[in-house]
Amino acid sequence: MLPTPRSTAYIKIAEGCDHPCSFCIIPQLRGKFRSRRFESVVAEAERLARSGVREITLIGQDTTCYGEDFDLKDGLALLLERLAAIEELRWVRFLYAYPNKITGRLLGTIAAHEKICSYMDVPLQHASAATLKRMKRGGSADIFLRTIEKMRRIIPGVTLRTSFIVGFPGETEKEFEELCDFVRAAEFDWMGAFAYSDQEGASAFSLDQKLSPREIERRRKHVMQIQKGISKRKKKALRGKEFDVLLEGPSEESDLLLEGRTVMHAPEIDGKLYIADVPEGLAPNPGEFYRCQITETHEYDLVAKIV
């Protein structure tokens, strides 16, 4: 039973997590990281493809660790290669890459296969080394910028999504400004910012120097305003360009519009693509792919016509 439209499906390839992030209780809820068997994932993907699914999204708390627990080196890259060989599939993507687990082999595999979406979702959580240390994450703005440069160099035209937590306990104004400077420098295609909130059971729950909800929200709005300008400029650069679009069906906004997604849009989480113009005599079918030209852009959403 698919809870998604007939043309797209999720496959969970792993459960649990071994990372000690101080804001998170997933390891307590779901246990240690464990991968689903390679053959089991491939068999499900083949069955879904035979039933009409054209896009598969691999998910897990950390998909980039896939296979490590049964000594499979570059397991995610190997799995993507195998799924890209399934004839009926058109798009294969994965969500949630841990930044220090992104290998050259993984990036090279994405670049080498047309069916593997040039799309990376890397939740960085912050850019200040001091804040990341309190989060028990590691990394820094400089390290992340080098990783982003490498991704863009190996995968031309890659779409990058990330998310941040603002207002983490002890986040100084200087650390927040480091995050803002990083957002300006990185120029993500998609970005989300979440207000820190206490989670009982997480180690951050007992940290001192908690910020007020009002200050946290001020910071969240500020960093999202920076991203809004970046997004508006990047979307404007897409005007006139053509993309293959997976048609999802009538829009909830208006009966006069259709909605679809490009390779730049992961299911359910990214901006909208509205189709406002259909060639005379064409009756578009949801679940089919159509070549579309971008005719209008906004901060996050696109308007296109079928060509």
XYZ file of C-alpha atoms in Angstrom:
307
model
C 0.000 0.000 0.000
C 1.527 3.310 -1.092
C 0.730 6.365 1.056
C 2.207 8.484 -1.741
C 0.971 9.204 -5.298
C 1.379 6.191 -7.576
C 4.448 7.596 -9.351
C 6.670 8.176 -6.299
C 7.653 6.159 -3.232
C 9.926 6.230 -0.201
C 12.148 3.330 0.837
C 13.626 3.332 4.326
C 17.130 1.868 4.047
C 18.232 2.219 7.673
C 16.890 2.690 11.185
C 18.370 4.227 14.312
C 21.427 6.452 14.682
C 24.882 6.336 16.290
C 25.562 10.094 16.258
C 25.571 11.744 19.721
C 23.915 15.088 18.749
C 23.006 16.815 22.008
C 19.646 18.153 20.727
C 18.309 14.777 19.575
C 16.767 11.697 21.222
C 16.439 9.497 18.114
C 19.146 7.059 19.332
C 17.144 6.595 22.555
C 13.891 6.079 20.672
C 15.090 3.963 17.755
C 18.318 2.398 18.921
C 21.671 2.031 17.248
C 22.110 2.467 13.510
C 21.316 -0.615 11.462
C 21.066 -0.967 7.702
C 18.460 -2.835 5.760
C 19.934 -5.622 3.641
C 21.106 -4.549 0.190
C 19.125 -7.253 -1.622
C 15.950 -6.367 0.273
C 16.112 -2.705 -0.786
C 16.771 -3.597 -4.423
C 13.918 -6.136 -4.473
C 11.444 -3.572 -3.136
C 12.632 -0.948 -5.621
C 12.195 -3.387 -8.517
C 8.705 -4.315 -7.330
C 7.707 -0.657 -6.984
C 9.096 0.139 -10.444
C 7.074 -2.691 -11.978
C 3.933 -1.285 -10.316
C 4.392 2.137 -11.954
C 6.592 4.051 -9.501
C 9.005 6.332 -11.398
C 10.745 8.100 -8.501
C 12.236 6.492 -5.408
C 13.498 8.464 -2.399
C 15.786 6.628 0.007
C 15.402 7.720 3.627
C 16.979 7.038 7.012
C 18.285 9.049 9.953
C 21.656 9.009 8.161
C 21.603 7.402 4.732
C 25.317 8.113 4.204
C 26.170 5.480 6.863
C 24.306 2.827 4.886
C 26.067 -0.548 4.942
C 28.737 0.350 7.510
C 27.261 -2.069 10.048
C 27.876 -4.987 7.703
C 31.272 -3.784 6.516
C 30.072 -2.458 3.179
C 32.355 0.380 2.090
C 30.590 3.204 0.216
C 27.353 1.275 0.653
C 25.094 4.168 -0.365
C 27.038 4.730 -3.593
C 26.809 1.023 -4.430
C 23.086 0.981 -3.700
C 22.445 4.068 -5.845
C 24.376 2.501 -8.733
C 22.261 -0.633 -8.493
C 18.967 1.280 -8.365
C 20.004 3.451 -11.310
C 20.145 0.251 -13.367
C 16.400 -0.423 -12.873
C 15.007 0.394 -16.288
C 11.540 1.600 -15.274
C 12.811 4.139 -12.731
C 13.350 7.728 -13.842
C 14.610 9.409 -10.639
C 16.444 8.054 -7.597
C 17.253 10.401 -4.724
C 18.208 10.118 -1.054
C 17.650 12.366 1.948
C 19.733 13.327 4.974
C 23.468 13.138 4.389
C 25.767 13.596 7.384
C 28.402 16.171 6.307
C 31.542 14.204 7.210
C 30.214 11.048 5.526
C 30.012 12.516 2.016
C 32.712 10.647 0.110
C 34.233 11.303 -3.287
C 32.864 7.942 -4.426
C 29.328 9.002 -3.484
C 29.603 12.335 -5.310
C 31.159 10.669 -8.356
C 28.337 8.129 -8.475
C 25.687 10.862 -8.424
C 27.497 12.741 -11.190
C 27.901 9.635 -13.350
C 24.259 8.501 -13.450
C 21.522 10.577 -15.017
C 18.818 8.790 -13.019
C 20.389 9.723 -9.668
C 19.078 13.175 -8.856
C 21.730 15.875 -8.523
C 20.271 16.813 -5.159
C 21.912 16.757 -1.727
C 20.103 17.303 1.571
C 22.792 17.913 4.212
C 21.335 19.155 7.542
C 24.341 21.103 8.874
C 22.510 22.401 12.004
C 24.901 25.361 12.467
C 28.127 26.910 11.115
C 29.851 28.200 14.264
C 32.502 25.735 15.467
C 31.705 26.627 19.086
C 27.970 25.984 18.679
C 28.575 22.780 16.733
C 30.861 21.558 19.526
C 28.079 22.085 22.080
C 25.747 20.270 19.702
C 28.295 17.395 19.650
C 28.384 17.631 15.872
C 31.807 18.984 14.927
C 32.705 20.951 11.825
C 32.910 24.669 11.076
C 31.960 27.199 8.415
C 35.301 26.784 6.614
C 35.065 22.991 6.580
C 31.490 23.109 5.317
C 32.317 25.646 2.593
C 35.061 23.336 1.310
C 32.610 20.434 1.263
C 30.061 22.544 -0.637
C 32.710 23.605 -3.166
C 33.624 19.953 -3.692
C 29.988 18.943 -4.210
C 29.423 21.717 -6.742
C 32.663 20.924 -8.556
C 32.028 17.185 -8.895
C 28.260 17.476 -9.560
C 27.686 20.480 -11.841
C 24.295 22.056 -11.196
C 23.727 20.158 -7.942
C 20.787 21.350 -5.820
C 21.766 21.811 -2.165
C 19.349 21.810 0.763
C 20.203 22.253 4.425
C 18.613 23.096 7.752
C 19.826 24.908 10.856
C 18.874 25.177 14.502
C 18.995 28.744 15.842
C 18.962 29.755 19.480
C 20.811 26.680 20.741
C 21.779 27.102 24.426
C 24.795 29.383 24.704
C 24.537 30.688 21.129
C 26.108 34.140 21.361
C 25.362 37.012 19.016
C 28.822 36.450 17.498
C 28.094 32.761 16.865
C 24.762 33.656 15.297
C 26.487 36.181 13.020
C 28.903 33.414 11.967
C 25.866 31.410 10.871
C 24.438 34.383 8.958
C 27.760 35.008 7.187
C 27.926 31.333 6.272
C 24.409 31.364 4.791
C 25.378 34.356 2.634
C 28.567 32.615 1.463
C 27.081 29.154 0.831
C 24.020 30.298 -1.173
C 21.896 27.204 -0.654
C 19.093 26.421 -3.083
C 16.769 25.403 -0.253
C 17.170 26.106 3.459
C 15.116 25.730 6.606
C 15.765 27.261 10.038
C 14.221 25.820 13.171
C 13.893 27.449 16.580
C 15.644 25.470 19.303
C 13.259 23.919 21.806
C 14.070 21.794 24.839
C 13.664 18.060 24.385
C 13.525 16.127 27.624
C 16.061 13.311 27.502
C 18.453 15.149 25.166
C 21.731 16.238 26.742
C 21.122 19.857 25.624
C 18.139 19.911 27.995
C 20.481 20.415 30.959
C 22.692 23.068 29.336
C 22.808 26.565 30.820
C 22.517 29.902 28.984
C 19.100 29.259 27.450
C 17.841 32.017 25.164
C 14.368 33.474 25.414
C 11.761 32.252 22.900
C 11.409 35.815 21.663
C 15.139 36.132 20.910
C 15.251 32.721 19.272
C 12.371 33.664 16.973
C 14.051 36.978 16.114
C 17.170 35.106 15.027
C 15.185 32.532 13.064
C 13.350 35.230 11.124
C 16.591 37.117 10.455
C 18.471 34.170 8.958
C 15.426 33.175 6.893
C 15.212 36.725 5.544
C 18.811 36.395 4.332
C 17.965 33.114 2.633
C 14.822 34.598 1.086
C 16.916 37.085 -0.897
C 19.322 34.350 -1.999
C 16.455 32.099 -3.059
C 14.711 34.867 -4.986
C 17.904 35.609 -6.959
C 18.649 31.934 -7.669
C 15.079 31.243 -8.780
C 15.117 34.314 -11.054
C 18.134 32.829 -12.878
C 15.932 29.868 -13.905
C 13.587 31.946 -16.074
C 13.471 30.653 -19.641
C 15.199 27.366 -18.794
C 13.627 23.985 -19.515
C 13.318 21.012 -17.158
C 11.676 17.612 -17.072
C 8.770 17.849 -14.655
C 6.938 15.050 -12.866
C 3.298 16.108 -12.941
C 1.563 15.615 -9.596
C -1.922 16.826 -10.526
C -4.271 19.777 -9.962
C -3.042 22.467 -7.599
C -4.700 23.131 -4.251
C -4.225 26.843 -4.975
C -6.508 26.939 -8.016
C -8.353 24.628 -10.389
C -6.662 26.532 -13.225
C -3.180 25.391 -12.182
C -1.348 22.076 -12.169
C 1.543 21.211 -9.866
C 4.701 19.262 -10.531
C 8.310 18.827 -9.473
C 11.680 19.092 -11.178
C 14.779 17.188 -10.131
C 15.432 20.210 -7.871
C 12.289 19.518 -5.819
C 12.231 16.675 -3.314
C 8.718 15.402 -2.492
C 6.789 17.468 0.053
C 9.640 19.629 1.395
C 10.701 22.113 -1.300
C 8.952 25.017 -3.037
C 6.108 24.576 -5.515
C 6.196 24.426 -9.300
C 2.913 25.556 -10.845
C 2.025 24.770 -14.449
C -0.147 27.547 -15.843
C -0.041 26.818 -19.579
C -0.771 23.532 -21.382
C -0.589 23.057 -25.178
C -3.980 22.874 -26.866
C -5.219 19.317 -27.218
C -2.912 17.912 -24.522
C -4.538 16.238 -21.509
C -1.689 15.918 -18.969
C -1.687 12.802 -16.802
C -0.483 12.910 -13.187
C 2.525 10.642 -12.736
C 3.890 11.372 -16.224
C 6.916 13.505 -17.130
C 6.597 16.632 -19.293
C 9.170 19.056 -20.642
C 8.447 22.471 -19.141
C 9.862 25.977 -19.461
C 10.078 28.291 -16.448
C 8.100 31.463 -17.212
C 7.863 33.173 -13.817
C 9.724 32.972 -10.507
C 9.121 34.027 -6.916
C 11.095 33.717 -3.655
C 10.500 29.965 -3.424
C 8.021 28.972 -6.115
C 8.189 28.619 -9.899
C 5.607 28.958 -12.682
C 6.072 26.996 -15.901
C 4.429 26.002 -19.171
C 4.478 22.625 -20.865
C 6.449 22.814 -24.104
